Tab-separated table of C-alpha atoms in Angstrom:
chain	number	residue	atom	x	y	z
V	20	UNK	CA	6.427	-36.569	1.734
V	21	UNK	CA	5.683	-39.592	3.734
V	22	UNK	CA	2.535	-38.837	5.049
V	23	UNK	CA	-0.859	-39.673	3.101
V	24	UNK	CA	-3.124	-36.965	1.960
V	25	UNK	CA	-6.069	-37.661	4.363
V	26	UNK	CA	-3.052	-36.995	7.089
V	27	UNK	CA	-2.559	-33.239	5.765
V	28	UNK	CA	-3.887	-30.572	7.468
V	29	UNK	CA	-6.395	-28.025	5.202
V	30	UNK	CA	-3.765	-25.802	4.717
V	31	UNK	CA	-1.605	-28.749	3.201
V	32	UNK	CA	-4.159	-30.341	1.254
V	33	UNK	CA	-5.338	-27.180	-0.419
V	34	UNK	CA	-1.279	-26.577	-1.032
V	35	UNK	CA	-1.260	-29.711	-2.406
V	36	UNK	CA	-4.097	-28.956	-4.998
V	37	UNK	CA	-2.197	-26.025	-6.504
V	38	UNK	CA	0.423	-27.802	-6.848
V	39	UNK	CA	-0.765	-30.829	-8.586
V	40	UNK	CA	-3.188	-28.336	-10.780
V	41	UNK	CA	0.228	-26.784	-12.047
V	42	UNK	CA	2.179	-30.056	-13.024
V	43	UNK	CA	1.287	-30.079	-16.784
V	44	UNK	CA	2.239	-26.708	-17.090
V	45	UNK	CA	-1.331	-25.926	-18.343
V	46	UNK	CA	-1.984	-22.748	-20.048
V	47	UNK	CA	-5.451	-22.364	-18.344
V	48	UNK	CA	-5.807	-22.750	-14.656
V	49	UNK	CA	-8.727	-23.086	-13.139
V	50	UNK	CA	-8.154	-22.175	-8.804
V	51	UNK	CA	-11.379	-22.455	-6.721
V	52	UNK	CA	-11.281	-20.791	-3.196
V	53	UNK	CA	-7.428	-21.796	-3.198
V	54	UNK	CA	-6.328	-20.201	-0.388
V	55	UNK	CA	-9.324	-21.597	2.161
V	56	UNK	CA	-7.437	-22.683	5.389
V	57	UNK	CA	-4.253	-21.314	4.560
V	58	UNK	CA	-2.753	-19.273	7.511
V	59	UNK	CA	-1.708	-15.824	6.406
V	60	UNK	CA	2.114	-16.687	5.240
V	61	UNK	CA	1.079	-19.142	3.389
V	62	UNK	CA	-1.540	-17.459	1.622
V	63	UNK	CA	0.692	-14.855	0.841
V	64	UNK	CA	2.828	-17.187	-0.495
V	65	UNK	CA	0.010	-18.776	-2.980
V	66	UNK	CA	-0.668	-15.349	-4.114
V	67	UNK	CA	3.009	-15.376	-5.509
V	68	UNK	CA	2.535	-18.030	-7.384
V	69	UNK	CA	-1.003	-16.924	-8.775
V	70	UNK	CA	0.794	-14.176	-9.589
V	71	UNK	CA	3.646	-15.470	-11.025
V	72	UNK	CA	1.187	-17.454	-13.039
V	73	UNK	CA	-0.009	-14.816	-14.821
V	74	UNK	CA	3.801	-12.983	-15.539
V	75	UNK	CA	4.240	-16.373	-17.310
V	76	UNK	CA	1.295	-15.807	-19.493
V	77	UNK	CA	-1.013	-18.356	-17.975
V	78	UNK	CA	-4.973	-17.954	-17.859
V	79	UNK	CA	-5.832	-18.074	-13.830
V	80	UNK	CA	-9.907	-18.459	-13.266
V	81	UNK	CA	-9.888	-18.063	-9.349
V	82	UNK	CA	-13.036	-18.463	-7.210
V	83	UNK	CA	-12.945	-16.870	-3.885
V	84	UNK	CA	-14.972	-14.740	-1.481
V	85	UNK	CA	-11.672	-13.342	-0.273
V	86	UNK	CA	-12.190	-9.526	-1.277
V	87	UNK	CA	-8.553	-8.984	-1.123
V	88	UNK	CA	-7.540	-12.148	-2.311
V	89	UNK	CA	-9.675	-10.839	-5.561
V	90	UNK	CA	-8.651	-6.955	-5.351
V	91	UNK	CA	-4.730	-8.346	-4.903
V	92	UNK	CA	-4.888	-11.081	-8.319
V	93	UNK	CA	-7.224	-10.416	-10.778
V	94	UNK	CA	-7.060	-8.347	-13.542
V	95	UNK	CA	-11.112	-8.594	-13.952
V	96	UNK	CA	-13.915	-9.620	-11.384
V	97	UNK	CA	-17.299	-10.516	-12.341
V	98	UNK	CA	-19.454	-10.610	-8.999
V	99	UNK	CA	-22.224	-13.214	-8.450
V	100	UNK	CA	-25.178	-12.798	-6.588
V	101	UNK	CA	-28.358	-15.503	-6.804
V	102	UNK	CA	-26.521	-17.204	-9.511
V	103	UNK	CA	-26.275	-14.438	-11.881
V	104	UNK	CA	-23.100	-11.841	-12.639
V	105	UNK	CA	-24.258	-8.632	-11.375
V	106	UNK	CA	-21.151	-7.023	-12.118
V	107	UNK	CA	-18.109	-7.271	-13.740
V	108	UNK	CA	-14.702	-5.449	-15.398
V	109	UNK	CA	-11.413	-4.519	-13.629
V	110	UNK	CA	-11.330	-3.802	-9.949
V	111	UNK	CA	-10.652	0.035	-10.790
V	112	UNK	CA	-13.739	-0.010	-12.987
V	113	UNK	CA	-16.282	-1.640	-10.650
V	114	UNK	CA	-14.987	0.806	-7.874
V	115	UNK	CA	-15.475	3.829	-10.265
V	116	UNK	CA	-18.613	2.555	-10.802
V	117	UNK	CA	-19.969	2.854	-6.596
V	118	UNK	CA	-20.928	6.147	-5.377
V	119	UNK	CA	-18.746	7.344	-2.601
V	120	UNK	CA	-15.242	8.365	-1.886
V	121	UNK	CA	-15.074	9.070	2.016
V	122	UNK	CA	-13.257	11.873	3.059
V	123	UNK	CA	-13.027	12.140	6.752
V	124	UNK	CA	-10.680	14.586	9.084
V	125	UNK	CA	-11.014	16.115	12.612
V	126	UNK	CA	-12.089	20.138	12.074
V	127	UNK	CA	-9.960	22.982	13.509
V	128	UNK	CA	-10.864	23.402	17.591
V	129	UNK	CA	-11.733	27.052	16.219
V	130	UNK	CA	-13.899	26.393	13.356
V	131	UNK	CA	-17.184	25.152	12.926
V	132	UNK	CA	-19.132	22.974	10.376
V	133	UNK	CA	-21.173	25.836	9.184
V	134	UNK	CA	-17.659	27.471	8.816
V	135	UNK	CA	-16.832	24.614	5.829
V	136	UNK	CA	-16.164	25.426	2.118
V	137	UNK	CA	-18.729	24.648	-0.421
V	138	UNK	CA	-18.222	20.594	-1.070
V	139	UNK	CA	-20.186	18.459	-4.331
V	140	UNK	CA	-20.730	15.784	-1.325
V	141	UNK	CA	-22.753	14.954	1.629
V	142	UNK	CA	-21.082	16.437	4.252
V	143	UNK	CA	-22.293	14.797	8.032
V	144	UNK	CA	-20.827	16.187	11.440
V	145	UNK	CA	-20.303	14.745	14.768
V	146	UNK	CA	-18.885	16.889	17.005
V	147	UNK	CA	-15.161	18.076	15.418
V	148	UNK	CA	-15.544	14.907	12.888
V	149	UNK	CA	-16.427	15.237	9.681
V	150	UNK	CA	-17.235	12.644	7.100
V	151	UNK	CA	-17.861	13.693	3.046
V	152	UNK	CA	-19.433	10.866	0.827
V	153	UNK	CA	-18.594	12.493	-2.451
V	154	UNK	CA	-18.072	11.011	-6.596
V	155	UNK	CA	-15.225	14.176	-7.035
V	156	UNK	CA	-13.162	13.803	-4.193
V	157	UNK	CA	-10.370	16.134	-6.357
V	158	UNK	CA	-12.572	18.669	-6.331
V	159	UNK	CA	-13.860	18.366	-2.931
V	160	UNK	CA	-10.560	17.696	-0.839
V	161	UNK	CA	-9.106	21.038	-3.104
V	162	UNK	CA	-11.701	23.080	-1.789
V	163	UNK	CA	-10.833	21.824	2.222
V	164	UNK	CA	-7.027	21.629	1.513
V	165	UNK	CA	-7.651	25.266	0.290
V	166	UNK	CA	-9.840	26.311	3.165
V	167	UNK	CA	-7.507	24.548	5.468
V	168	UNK	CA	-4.299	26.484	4.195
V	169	UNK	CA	-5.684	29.841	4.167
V	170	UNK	CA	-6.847	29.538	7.872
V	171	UNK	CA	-3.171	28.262	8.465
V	172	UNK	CA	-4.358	25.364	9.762
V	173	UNK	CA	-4.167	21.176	9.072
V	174	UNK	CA	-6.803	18.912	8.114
V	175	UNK	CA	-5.934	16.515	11.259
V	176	UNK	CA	-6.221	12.999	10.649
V	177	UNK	CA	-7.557	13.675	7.025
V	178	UNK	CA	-8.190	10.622	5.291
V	179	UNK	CA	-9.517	9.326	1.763
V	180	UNK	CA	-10.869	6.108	1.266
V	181	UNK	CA	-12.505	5.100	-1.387
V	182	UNK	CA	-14.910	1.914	-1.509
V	183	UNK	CA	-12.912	-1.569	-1.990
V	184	UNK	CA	-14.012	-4.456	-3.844
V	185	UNK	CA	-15.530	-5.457	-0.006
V	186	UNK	CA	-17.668	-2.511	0.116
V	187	UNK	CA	-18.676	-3.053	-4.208
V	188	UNK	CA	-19.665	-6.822	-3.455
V	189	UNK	CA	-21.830	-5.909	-0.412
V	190	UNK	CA	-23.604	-3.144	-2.076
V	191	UNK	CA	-24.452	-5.066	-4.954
V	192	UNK	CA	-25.580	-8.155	-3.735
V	193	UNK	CA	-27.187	-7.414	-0.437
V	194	UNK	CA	-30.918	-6.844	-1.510
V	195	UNK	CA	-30.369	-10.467	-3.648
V	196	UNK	CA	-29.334	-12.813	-1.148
């Protein structure tokens, strides 16, 4: 309180932005890159806020190449690349939109690739890992759960991942910038 602004750290002087962007009690709010320099307490902390902002009915337009910051906040995303929106709608939609749930697991020490079920995805095999690039992971991972359980064996460290708002903005906007 007694220091001058050009005596704030980042962190402080980006705190201090929200906060002096939110003393009208505007109904719009307009947030670019507001979490730049914050250390990772405090940027949890602004993302209560933002997101108390919006359970209060408030319009929050937030810049930021934070993926996470984005995939955490916003209700839509439009995604920029050379100036132009090459994407946009809610972060479930855009990610429905990519090609590519991974499915990925270690394979039985008595089973071989060749040995797998019939998958809709790209199946690739190093060693005993596997990795599936597939758009119907239900159906695929049914089919290996299935295989899996009638050999009596696990799926060892099966996982599913499917792209995040990361992987969407890289994909769409590496051939334009």
């Amino acid at each position: 309180a007694d220091r001058r602004v050009r005596a704030l750290s980042g962190g402080q002087r980006r705190r201090l932005d929200v906060g002096l962007a939110l003393v009208g009690d505007p109904e719009l709010v307009f947030l670019d890159e507001p979490t730049t320099g914050f250390d990772p307490a405090a940027r949890r902390q602004a993302w209560e806020v933002i997101a108390g902002l919006r359970e209060l009915g408030k319009t929050v337009l937030l810049t930021t190449h934070y993926m996470d910051e984005a995939q955490a906040l916003a209700d839509r995303v439009a995604i920029i690349a050379a100036g132009r929106i090459v994407a946009e709608g809610t972060p479930a939609d855009l990610a429905a939109a990519q090609r590519g749930t991974e499915i990925r697991f270690t394979l039985p020490t008595d089973a071989a690739p060749a040995e797998l079920p019939r998958v809709s995805g790209e199946v690739a095999s190093r060693g005993r890992n596997v990795e599936i690039s597939t758009d119907n992971a239900t159906h695929d991972l049914l089919a290996l759960t299935s295989w899996a359980d009638g050999r009596g064996v696990g799926l060892e460290g099966l996982t599913v991942t499917s792209p995040s708002l990361e992987d969407i903005y890289l994909a769409l906007t590496s051939d334009k910038e």
